[in-house]
Coordinates of C-alpha atoms and ligand atoms in Angstrom, one line a residue:
M19 CA 16.5 -68.8 -18.9
R20 CA 14.7 -70.9 -19.9
T21 CA 11.4 -69.3 -20.5
T22 CA 13.5 -66.3 -21.4
L23 CA 15.9 -67.8 -23.9
F24 CA 12.0 -68.8 -25.5
L25 CA 10.8 -65.6 -25.7
I26 CA 14.0 -64.7 -26.4
I27 CA 13.4 -67.3 -30.1
F28 CA 10.1 -66.7 -30.1
F29 CA 9.6 -62.8 -31.2
N30 CA 12.8 -63.4 -33.3
A31 CA 10.6 -65.7 -35.7
T32 CA 7.6 -63.8 -35.0
L33 CA 10.0 -60.6 -36.9
A34 CA 11.5 -63.0 -39.3
V35 CA 8.1 -64.0 -40.0
A36 CA 6.3 -60.3 -39.5
D37 CA 8.6 -58.6 -42.3
D38 CA 7.1 -58.6 -45.0
R39 CA 8.6 -54.7 -46.1
P40 CA 9.4 -54.0 -49.5
N41 CA 13.3 -53.8 -50.5
I42 CA 14.9 -50.6 -52.3
I43 CA 17.6 -51.1 -55.6
F44 CA 19.0 -47.8 -55.7
L45 CA 21.1 -48.0 -59.2
M46 CA 23.0 -44.4 -60.5
T47 CA 24.8 -44.1 -63.2
D48 CA 27.4 -41.5 -63.8
D49 CA 27.1 -38.9 -66.6
Q50 CA 24.4 -41.0 -68.7
N51 CA 21.9 -38.7 -70.8
V52 CA 18.3 -39.6 -71.5
R53 CA 19.6 -39.6 -75.1
S54 CA 21.2 -43.4 -73.8
L55 CA 18.6 -45.2 -73.3
G56 CA 16.6 -46.6 -75.5
C57 CA 13.3 -46.7 -73.8
Y58 CA 14.0 -42.9 -73.6
G59 CA 13.7 -43.2 -78.0
A60 CA 17.4 -43.2 -78.4
P61 CA 18.4 -44.4 -82.4
G62 CA 20.7 -47.3 -82.4
V63 CA 21.1 -47.9 -78.7
K64 CA 21.0 -51.6 -78.4
T65 CA 20.1 -51.1 -74.0
P66 CA 17.3 -54.5 -73.5
N67 CA 17.1 -54.8 -69.9
I68 CA 16.7 -51.4 -68.6
D69 CA 14.3 -51.1 -71.5
A70 CA 12.1 -54.4 -70.0
L71 CA 12.4 -52.6 -66.6
A72 CA 10.9 -49.5 -67.6
A73 CA 8.0 -51.6 -69.5
D74 CA 7.7 -52.9 -66.6
G75 CA 7.7 -50.3 -63.8
V76 CA 6.9 -46.0 -64.8
A77 CA 9.6 -44.1 -67.0
F78 CA 9.9 -40.1 -66.0
D79 CA 9.8 -37.9 -69.1
R80 CA 11.0 -34.8 -66.6
H81 CA 13.5 -35.6 -64.7
Y82 CA 15.8 -33.1 -63.3
D83 CA 18.8 -33.6 -60.8
T84 CA 18.9 -29.4 -59.3
T85 CA 22.6 -29.6 -59.4
A86 CA 24.6 -31.4 -62.1
I87 CA 27.6 -33.1 -61.0
C88 CA 28.6 -36.4 -59.2
M89 CA 29.4 -34.9 -55.7
A90 CA 27.4 -32.3 -54.9
C91 CA 24.5 -34.6 -56.7
R92 CA 25.5 -37.9 -54.6
A93 CA 25.1 -35.5 -51.9
T94 CA 21.8 -34.6 -53.0
V95 CA 20.5 -37.9 -53.5
M96 CA 21.4 -39.4 -50.3
T97 CA 19.2 -37.2 -48.2
G98 CA 16.9 -35.6 -50.4
L99 CA 18.6 -32.2 -49.5
L100 CA 19.5 -29.1 -52.1
E101 CA 23.0 -28.6 -53.2
Y102 CA 22.7 -25.8 -50.4
R103 CA 21.9 -26.5 -48.0
H104 CA 23.8 -30.2 -47.5
G105 CA 27.0 -27.9 -48.9
V106 CA 28.5 -30.9 -50.4
N107 CA 30.7 -30.0 -53.3
F108 CA 34.3 -30.4 -54.9
D109 CA 35.0 -26.6 -53.8
T110 CA 33.8 -26.7 -50.2
G111 CA 35.4 -28.8 -48.0
T112 CA 38.5 -27.6 -46.6
T113 CA 40.5 -30.2 -49.0
G114 CA 39.3 -29.1 -51.4
D115 CA 36.7 -32.0 -51.0
G116 CA 33.2 -31.2 -50.0
R117 CA 31.9 -33.0 -46.6
M118 CA 28.7 -34.1 -45.6
T119 CA 27.6 -33.3 -42.1
R120 CA 27.5 -36.2 -39.8
E121 CA 23.6 -35.0 -38.7
D122 CA 23.4 -35.1 -41.9
W123 CA 24.6 -37.8 -42.7
E124 CA 22.4 -39.7 -40.4
E125 CA 18.8 -38.4 -42.0
S126 CA 20.4 -39.9 -45.4
Y127 CA 18.4 -43.1 -46.6
P128 CA 21.1 -45.5 -46.2
I129 CA 20.9 -45.4 -42.4
V130 CA 18.0 -44.1 -41.7
L131 CA 16.8 -48.2 -43.1
R132 CA 19.6 -48.9 -41.7
N133 CA 18.3 -48.6 -38.2
A134 CA 14.8 -48.9 -39.5
G135 CA 16.2 -53.0 -39.4
Y136 CA 16.6 -53.2 -43.1
R137 CA 20.4 -54.7 -44.0
T138 CA 21.8 -52.3 -46.4
A139 CA 24.3 -52.4 -48.9
F140 CA 26.4 -50.1 -51.0
A141 CA 29.5 -50.4 -54.3
G142 CA 30.7 -48.3 -57.1
K143 CA 31.5 -44.7 -56.2
F144 CA 30.3 -43.2 -53.5
G145 CA 31.4 -39.0 -54.0
F146 CA 32.1 -37.6 -51.2
T147 CA 33.7 -38.0 -47.5
I148 CA 32.0 -37.6 -44.2
E149 CA 32.6 -35.1 -42.2
D150 CA 34.1 -37.2 -38.3
T151 CA 35.7 -34.9 -35.8
S152 CA 37.3 -38.1 -34.6
K153 CA 39.1 -39.8 -37.7
G154 CA 38.9 -37.4 -40.2
D155 CA 37.0 -37.0 -43.1
R156 CA 36.1 -40.6 -43.9
Y157 CA 34.0 -43.0 -46.5
P158 CA 30.8 -45.4 -44.2
E159 CA 32.0 -48.4 -45.6
D160 CA 31.3 -49.7 -41.6
D161 CA 28.4 -47.6 -42.1
F162 CA 26.8 -50.7 -44.4
D163 CA 26.2 -55.1 -44.0
M164 CA 27.8 -55.5 -47.1
W165 CA 31.0 -52.4 -49.0
G166 CA 32.2 -52.3 -52.7
G167 CA 32.2 -48.6 -52.7
G168 CA 35.6 -46.8 -53.0
P169 CA 37.0 -42.8 -53.2
G170 CA 37.4 -40.7 -55.3
Q171 CA 36.7 -41.7 -59.2
T172 CA 37.2 -45.2 -58.0
S173 CA 38.9 -47.2 -61.6
F174 CA 37.0 -49.3 -64.5
I175 CA 40.4 -52.4 -63.8
T176 CA 38.1 -54.3 -60.6
A177 CA 41.1 -54.9 -59.7
K178 CA 42.6 -51.4 -58.5
N179 CA 38.9 -50.7 -56.4
K180 CA 39.9 -52.2 -53.2
S181 CA 36.4 -53.2 -52.3
M182 CA 35.6 -55.6 -55.1
L183 CA 38.8 -56.8 -55.7
Q184 CA 36.9 -61.1 -54.9
Y185 CA 34.6 -59.7 -58.2
A186 CA 38.9 -58.9 -60.7
K187 CA 39.4 -62.4 -61.6
K188 CA 35.9 -63.0 -63.6
Y189 CA 35.2 -59.6 -64.1
P190 CA 37.7 -57.9 -64.5
H191 CA 35.9 -54.7 -66.2
S192 CA 33.9 -52.4 -63.0
T193 CA 30.6 -52.4 -64.9
R194 CA 30.0 -55.8 -64.4
S195 CA 31.9 -56.7 -61.3
Y196 CA 28.8 -54.1 -59.3
G197 CA 26.4 -56.6 -61.2
A198 CA 28.7 -59.7 -59.9
F199 CA 28.2 -58.0 -56.5
G200 CA 24.8 -57.1 -56.5
S201 CA 23.7 -59.8 -56.5
D202 CA 25.2 -61.9 -54.1
F203 CA 23.5 -58.9 -51.7
I204 CA 20.9 -60.3 -53.1
R205 CA 20.9 -63.4 -52.9
E206 CA 22.2 -63.4 -49.6
S207 CA 19.7 -61.5 -47.7
A208 CA 16.5 -63.3 -49.1
K209 CA 17.6 -66.6 -47.1
K210 CA 18.0 -64.5 -44.6
N211 CA 14.6 -62.7 -44.7
Q212 CA 15.2 -59.7 -43.7
P213 CA 14.4 -56.8 -45.5
F214 CA 17.7 -55.2 -47.7
C215 CA 17.9 -52.1 -49.5
L216 CA 20.9 -52.5 -52.2
S217 CA 22.9 -49.7 -53.7
I218 CA 24.6 -49.9 -56.5
S219 CA 26.6 -45.9 -58.1
F220 CA 28.2 -47.5 -61.8
K221 CA 31.3 -45.4 -63.1
A222 CA 30.1 -46.3 -66.3
P223 CA 30.0 -43.8 -68.9
H224 CA 31.9 -41.8 -66.7
R225 CA 35.3 -40.5 -68.7
P226 CA 37.9 -41.8 -69.0
V227 CA 36.6 -43.7 -72.3
Q228 CA 37.5 -47.5 -71.0
P229 CA 34.4 -49.8 -71.9
D230 CA 34.2 -53.6 -71.3
P231 CA 36.1 -54.9 -74.1
L232 CA 33.6 -58.3 -74.6
F233 CA 31.5 -55.8 -75.8
D234 CA 33.6 -53.8 -78.5
D235 CA 31.8 -56.1 -82.0
I236 CA 27.5 -54.2 -80.4
Y237 CA 28.4 -50.7 -82.2
A238 CA 31.7 -51.6 -84.4
G239 CA 31.2 -49.4 -87.2
A240 CA 27.7 -47.4 -85.7
L241 CA 26.2 -44.5 -87.3
F242 CA 24.1 -42.4 -84.7
P243 CA 21.8 -39.8 -85.9
K244 CA 22.0 -36.2 -84.6
P245 CA 19.6 -34.5 -82.4
E246 CA 18.7 -31.4 -84.1
N247 CA 20.2 -28.9 -81.4
F248 CA 23.4 -30.7 -82.6
G249 CA 25.7 -28.6 -82.7
R250 CA 27.7 -25.1 -82.1
E251 CA 24.7 -23.1 -84.9
H252 CA 21.8 -24.1 -81.9
G253 CA 23.6 -21.9 -79.0
M254 CA 23.7 -18.4 -80.3
H255 CA 21.5 -17.5 -77.8
F256 CA 22.4 -18.9 -75.6
S257 CA 24.6 -16.3 -72.4
E258 CA 27.8 -15.5 -72.7
Q259 CA 29.0 -17.2 -69.8
S260 CA 27.8 -20.7 -70.7
R261 CA 30.7 -20.3 -73.0
R262 CA 33.0 -19.6 -70.0
G263 CA 33.4 -23.1 -69.3
R264 CA 35.2 -26.0 -70.3
Q265 CA 31.8 -27.6 -71.7
Y266 CA 32.2 -24.8 -75.1
Q267 CA 35.7 -26.1 -75.1
R268 CA 35.2 -29.8 -75.3
F269 CA 32.3 -29.5 -78.0
E270 CA 35.5 -29.7 -79.8
G271 CA 37.9 -31.2 -76.7
W272 CA 36.1 -34.4 -76.9
H273 CA 35.9 -34.0 -80.9
Y274 CA 31.4 -34.2 -80.9
N275 CA 32.0 -31.9 -83.9
D276 CA 35.2 -34.0 -85.8
S277 CA 33.7 -38.2 -84.9
Y278 CA 30.7 -38.5 -83.5
D279 CA 29.4 -41.3 -84.0
E280 CA 33.2 -42.9 -82.9
V281 CA 33.5 -41.4 -79.6
M282 CA 28.8 -42.0 -79.4
A283 CA 29.8 -44.8 -80.2
K284 CA 32.4 -45.6 -76.6
Y285 CA 29.7 -44.4 -74.7
Y286 CA 27.0 -46.6 -75.6
Q287 CA 29.7 -49.7 -75.4
L288 CA 30.6 -47.8 -71.9
I289 CA 26.5 -48.4 -70.9
Y290 CA 26.2 -51.7 -73.4
A291 CA 27.7 -53.2 -69.4
V292 CA 25.4 -50.9 -66.9
D293 CA 22.5 -53.1 -69.1
V294 CA 24.6 -56.1 -68.8
A295 CA 25.1 -55.3 -64.6
V296 CA 21.2 -54.4 -64.6
G297 CA 19.9 -57.7 -66.9
M298 CA 22.1 -59.9 -63.6
I299 CA 20.3 -58.5 -60.7
R300 CA 17.1 -58.5 -61.8
E301 CA 18.2 -62.6 -62.5
A302 CA 19.2 -62.9 -59.0
V303 CA 16.2 -60.9 -57.7
E304 CA 14.0 -63.2 -59.2
T305 CA 15.8 -66.9 -58.8
A306 CA 16.2 -65.5 -55.3
G307 CA 12.8 -65.6 -55.1
V308 CA 11.2 -61.3 -54.1
K309 CA 10.7 -60.3 -57.5
H310 CA 7.0 -59.7 -56.5
K311 CA 8.0 -57.5 -53.0
T312 CA 12.0 -56.1 -54.9
L313 CA 10.9 -51.8 -55.5
I314 CA 13.6 -51.5 -58.7
I315 CA 14.5 -47.7 -58.9
F316 CA 17.1 -46.9 -62.2
T317 CA 18.7 -43.4 -62.6
S318 CA 22.0 -41.2 -63.0
D319 CA 23.9 -38.3 -61.6
N320 CA 23.4 -35.9 -64.3
G321 CA 23.2 -35.7 -67.9
Y322 CA 26.0 -35.4 -70.7
L323 CA 25.8 -32.5 -74.0
C324 CA 27.3 -34.9 -76.0
G325 CA 27.7 -32.1 -78.7
A326 CA 23.9 -30.4 -77.9
H327 CA 23.8 -26.9 -78.4
G328 CA 27.7 -26.9 -79.4
Y329 CA 28.5 -28.2 -75.8
G330 CA 30.3 -30.8 -74.8
S331 CA 29.8 -32.1 -70.8
K332 CA 27.7 -31.7 -68.5
V333 CA 26.8 -29.3 -65.4
L334 CA 25.0 -26.1 -67.4
P335 CA 21.2 -26.5 -66.6
Y336 CA 20.4 -27.0 -70.0
E337 CA 18.4 -30.2 -70.8
E338 CA 21.2 -32.7 -72.0
S339 CA 22.7 -31.7 -69.1
S340 CA 20.7 -31.3 -65.7
R341 CA 17.6 -34.2 -67.3
V342 CA 18.6 -38.1 -66.6
P343 CA 16.5 -40.7 -67.0
L344 CA 14.9 -42.1 -63.5
I345 CA 12.5 -46.2 -64.0
I346 CA 10.8 -46.9 -60.5
Y347 CA 9.6 -50.3 -61.1
D348 CA 7.7 -50.8 -57.7
P349 CA 6.5 -55.1 -57.9
R350 CA 3.6 -54.4 -55.4
S351 CA 1.4 -51.7 -57.6
E352 CA -0.9 -51.6 -61.0
K353 CA 0.4 -49.2 -62.6
K354 CA -1.8 -46.6 -64.5
A355 CA 0.8 -45.0 -66.9
D356 CA 3.7 -46.2 -68.7
R357 CA 4.6 -43.0 -68.9
C358 CA 5.1 -39.9 -66.1
N359 CA 5.3 -36.5 -67.1
V360 CA 5.8 -33.9 -64.8
A361 CA 8.4 -33.3 -62.8
T362 CA 10.5 -34.4 -60.6
G363 CA 13.7 -33.9 -58.8
N364 CA 17.2 -36.1 -57.3
I365 CA 15.9 -35.0 -54.2
D366 CA 12.7 -37.2 -54.5
L367 CA 14.4 -40.3 -54.7
A368 CA 15.3 -40.7 -51.4
A369 CA 11.9 -39.2 -49.9
T370 CA 10.4 -41.9 -52.7
I371 CA 12.6 -44.9 -51.2
L372 CA 12.0 -44.0 -47.5
D373 CA 8.2 -44.2 -48.1
A374 CA 8.4 -47.1 -49.5
A375 CA 10.1 -49.4 -47.0
L376 CA 8.6 -47.2 -43.5
G377 CA 5.8 -44.9 -44.9
R378 CA 7.2 -42.0 -45.3
P379 CA 6.4 -39.6 -47.5
N380 CA 8.9 -36.6 -47.4
H381 CA 12.5 -36.1 -46.8
G382 CA 15.0 -32.8 -46.7
N383 CA 13.5 -31.1 -49.4
G384 CA 12.0 -33.8 -51.7
T385 CA 7.9 -35.9 -51.7
S386 CA 8.3 -39.3 -52.9
L387 CA 7.1 -40.4 -56.3
L388 CA 4.9 -43.3 -55.7
K389 CA 1.9 -41.9 -56.4
H390 CA 2.7 -41.1 -60.0
Y391 CA 2.9 -44.5 -60.0
V392 CA -0.4 -45.6 -59.8
N393 CA -1.3 -41.9 -60.8
N394 CA 0.3 -39.6 -63.2
N395 CA -2.1 -36.8 -63.2
N396 CA -1.6 -35.3 -60.6
P397 CA 0.9 -32.4 -61.1
K398 CA 1.5 -29.5 -58.1
R399 CA 2.0 -27.4 -61.2
D400 CA 3.0 -24.3 -58.3
R401 CA 6.1 -26.2 -57.5
I402 CA 9.7 -25.4 -58.6
I403 CA 12.4 -28.0 -59.5
P404 CA 15.3 -26.2 -58.6
L405 CA 18.6 -26.2 -61.6
I406 CA 21.9 -25.2 -59.1
N407 CA 25.6 -24.4 -60.0
V408 CA 28.5 -23.4 -58.2
W409 CA 31.4 -25.2 -59.0
G410 CA 33.4 -24.3 -61.7
P411 CA 34.2 -20.6 -63.2
E412 CA 32.4 -18.1 -61.8
Q413 CA 31.6 -17.0 -65.5
V414 CA 29.3 -20.4 -65.1
F415 CA 27.2 -20.0 -61.9
S416 CA 23.6 -20.1 -62.6
L417 CA 20.3 -20.4 -60.6
G418 CA 16.9 -21.4 -62.7
F419 CA 14.4 -23.9 -61.9
V420 CA 11.6 -25.7 -64.4
K421 CA 7.9 -25.7 -63.3
G422 CA 5.7 -26.1 -65.1
E423 CA 6.6 -26.7 -69.1
W424 CA 8.7 -23.7 -68.2
K425 CA 12.9 -23.5 -67.5
Y426 CA 13.9 -19.9 -66.5
I427 CA 18.4 -19.7 -65.3
Y428 CA 20.0 -16.5 -64.3
W429 CA 22.9 -15.9 -64.9
P430 CA 25.0 -13.8 -62.6
Y431 CA 28.1 -13.3 -63.2
T432 CA 29.6 -10.1 -64.3
G433 CA 33.0 -9.4 -65.1
D434 CA 34.5 -9.5 -68.6
G435 CA 32.4 -6.2 -69.9
M436 CA 29.4 -8.8 -69.7
K437 CA 26.2 -8.2 -67.7
A438 CA 23.9 -10.6 -66.0
T439 CA 21.3 -12.1 -68.0
A440 CA 18.1 -14.9 -67.9
E441 CA 16.5 -17.3 -70.1
M442 CA 13.3 -18.9 -70.5
Y443 CA 12.4 -21.0 -72.5
N444 CA 8.6 -22.8 -72.9
L445 CA 10.4 -26.8 -72.1
K446 CA 6.2 -28.0 -73.6
E447 CA 6.2 -26.0 -77.3
D448 CA 10.2 -25.7 -77.6
P449 CA 12.5 -29.5 -75.6
L450 CA 16.0 -28.6 -77.3
E451 CA 15.6 -25.7 -76.2
L452 CA 16.7 -23.6 -79.4
H453 CA 14.0 -20.5 -78.4
N454 CA 15.2 -18.5 -75.3
R455 CA 12.1 -16.3 -74.5
I456 CA 13.2 -13.4 -72.2
N457 CA 12.4 -10.9 -74.5
D458 CA 8.9 -11.9 -75.3
N459 CA 6.8 -8.9 -75.1
A460 CA 3.5 -11.6 -75.7
I461 CA 4.3 -13.2 -72.4
R462 CA 6.2 -11.1 -69.7
D463 CA 2.8 -12.1 -66.8
I464 CA 5.0 -15.6 -67.3
R465 CA 8.2 -14.1 -67.3
V466 CA 6.9 -11.9 -63.5
Q467 CA 5.9 -14.3 -62.7
L468 CA 8.7 -16.8 -62.8
E469 CA 10.9 -13.7 -61.7
K470 CA 8.7 -13.7 -58.5
D471 CA 10.0 -17.5 -58.3
Y472 CA 13.4 -16.6 -58.6
A473 CA 13.2 -14.8 -56.6
N474 CA 11.4 -16.4 -53.5
L475 CA 14.3 -19.3 -54.3
V476 CA 17.2 -17.4 -53.5
H477 CA 15.5 -16.1 -50.1
D478 CA 14.7 -19.6 -49.4
W479 CA 18.7 -20.0 -50.8
T480 CA 19.8 -17.2 -48.3
Q481 CA 17.4 -17.7 -45.0
H482 CA 18.6 -22.7 -45.2
A483 CA 21.9 -22.5 -46.6
L484 CA 24.4 -25.2 -44.9
H485 CA 27.0 -22.2 -43.3
R486 CA 30.2 -21.8 -45.2
P487 CA 31.3 -19.3 -46.7
H488 CA 30.3 -20.1 -50.9
Y489 CA 26.7 -21.2 -50.6
K490 CA 26.9 -16.9 -47.8
K491 CA 28.8 -16.3 -51.0
A492 CA 26.3 -17.4 -54.1
A493 CA 24.0 -16.3 -52.6
T494 CA 24.8 -12.6 -52.4
L495 CA 25.6 -13.2 -56.6
F496 CA 22.1 -14.2 -57.1
T497 CA 20.7 -11.7 -56.2
P498 CA 19.7 -9.6 -58.7
K499 CA 20.3 -5.7 -58.1
G500 CA 17.2 -4.9 -56.4
M501 CA 15.7 -8.2 -55.3
Ligands
LIG21 CA1 27.8 -37.8 -62.6

């Protein structure tokens, strides 16, 4: 008996000393575009802590959310699967909410890491439910060691977020409450000498427009220059289909047209609080003595159009909506450069996390981005990053992709007198997407190649989509006649 006890103590002590696997901190905002961070060149925007993270790590300049909307993106981030593979979106569940299958959830990065001995935590907007036949659909609060997550959109009022009540008095606005939650988890985990994975999904800067009043002075009276592609006159070359969703109405409905500075000041104020929370978390990492072995990843679930081309909100496959910030800081590695210009996708994030923790560089549809940290000169130029929308009115359903310097978008809807159509942009020469090259005969060969790539993507969809009617129907819709 005494020998057994001794062996158990010895074994546990050995494990505690030997486990030098890195910690992971994954931070995700909601509806944050690239033009909202100082480190991405946003004029007049104050984000000192996130800028410092980018200076310490690598900022990715061509990172895309393969579905530019909350729920589907969150399911992709967790699993590394494209939307048609995980089948999670607002329209795809039996109750109006998308549900992830139990099998896919078992392969999500938090579950894989917890099974591998990591201490795990989640706080913020979770964004989808897990299929569980015994209990009905569920949020996975029992699958984490510490849970500050919530259903639906969660609230900016901390007191309304049940799992975050203990932070409500000191941090009445939810954004900084997540900084406090993260700091507590980091401190507790470091004491236990167990590797940890902290995932925080901030509600900010998602609407409603309720920034923390503590920061009301930050942008008082500030003016912000508009991007060169701002306004309706720079969207005339886009498909008619793209104008049939609420994104088109929101240019005026959300007052980008007549109150741009005021609207953007509120948006940036929401992000300023995120920056403060990031500072809290980095300070906790430093004081807990784990800075040398703690990776930090910062990104957003989709971008935000903010008046570009005369549109508001997200969902559409254009740059402001689908391209988002991504910063990776890996203190274990010597970075090669401050920026990475390789096209990457949110399908790659689970693989990146599992690569760092367990040495598994491929997961779902994604591949680890850590290779770009130490060498940013190895782009796989043939790689396709899909851009999917099968949410909202069918008129705005689109399927496209980024490949090398090109973006290709197919709009299948043919009702209301519209014809199916496609768009093509050279993102290197035309990053603001001002010139649709689809009818440019000088580059006909490129168009033919991109059409072949598109056909392959539709073929993959047909072969591998989750068996839900929504995705079967979409595959038919996306198949151009004659393919
Ligand atoms: Ca979002």
